[in-house]
XYZ file of C-alpha atoms in Angstrom:
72
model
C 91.694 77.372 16.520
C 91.929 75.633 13.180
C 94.359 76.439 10.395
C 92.207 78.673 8.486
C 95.229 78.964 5.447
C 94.388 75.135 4.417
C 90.850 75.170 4.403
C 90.132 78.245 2.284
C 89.371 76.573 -1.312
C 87.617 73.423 0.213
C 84.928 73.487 -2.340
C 84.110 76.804 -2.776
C 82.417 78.106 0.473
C 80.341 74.737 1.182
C 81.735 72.381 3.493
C 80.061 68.839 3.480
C 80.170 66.606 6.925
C 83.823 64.904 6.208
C 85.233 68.489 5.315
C 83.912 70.149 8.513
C 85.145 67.483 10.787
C 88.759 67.681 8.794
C 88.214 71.593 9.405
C 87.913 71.528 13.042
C 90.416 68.396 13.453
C 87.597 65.928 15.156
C 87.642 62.446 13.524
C 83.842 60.732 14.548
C 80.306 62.272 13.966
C 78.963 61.486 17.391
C 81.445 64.552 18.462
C 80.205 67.018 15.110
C 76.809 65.770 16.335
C 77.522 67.116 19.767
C 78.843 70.450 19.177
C 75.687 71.082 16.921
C 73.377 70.360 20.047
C 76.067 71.842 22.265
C 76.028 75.317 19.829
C 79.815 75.060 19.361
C 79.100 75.522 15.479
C 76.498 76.447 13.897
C 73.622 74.833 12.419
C 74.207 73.563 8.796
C 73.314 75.752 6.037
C 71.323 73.690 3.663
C 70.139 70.073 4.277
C 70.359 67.992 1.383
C 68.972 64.648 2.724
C 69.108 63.121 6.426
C 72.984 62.556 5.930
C 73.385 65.088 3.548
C 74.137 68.535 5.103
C 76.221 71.855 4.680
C 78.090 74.281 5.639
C 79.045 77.441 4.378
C 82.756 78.312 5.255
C 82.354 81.757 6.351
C 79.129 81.160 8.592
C 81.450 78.250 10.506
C 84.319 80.834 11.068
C 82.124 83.475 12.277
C 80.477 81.532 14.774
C 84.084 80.253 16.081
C 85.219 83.748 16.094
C 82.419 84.991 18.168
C 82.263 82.358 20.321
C 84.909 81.448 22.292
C 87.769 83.291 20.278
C 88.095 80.345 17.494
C 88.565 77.808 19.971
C 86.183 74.255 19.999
């Protein structure tokens, strides 16, 4: 499971694509990309523009919480 202590003032509640991947410690987007179709984590929160997305903090650790017990 991620270190939740580091991540809790990333930009308010809104993680953008680089801050997610940092979050959950996977380096390229073809993986992000994957767990999205896979379900691992949840669908972005607001869509800005085709590369443009995200994510609101506490939706991400829910999801990991209730799936899986935190873990990828």
């Amino acid at each position: 499971m991620p270190n939740l202590e580091h991540f809790e003032n990333i930009g308010g509640n809104i993680l953008d694509t680089k801050q997610l991947k940092a979050f959950l410690h996977i380096k390229g987007d073809a993986t992000l990309w994957r767990y999205l179709k896979e379900g691992r984590i949840p669908q972005p929160k607001f869509s800005v523009s085709r590369s443009k997305r995200l994510w609101a903090l506490d939706e991400v650790k829910a999801h990991l919480s209730k799936n899986k017990g935190g873990e990828i």
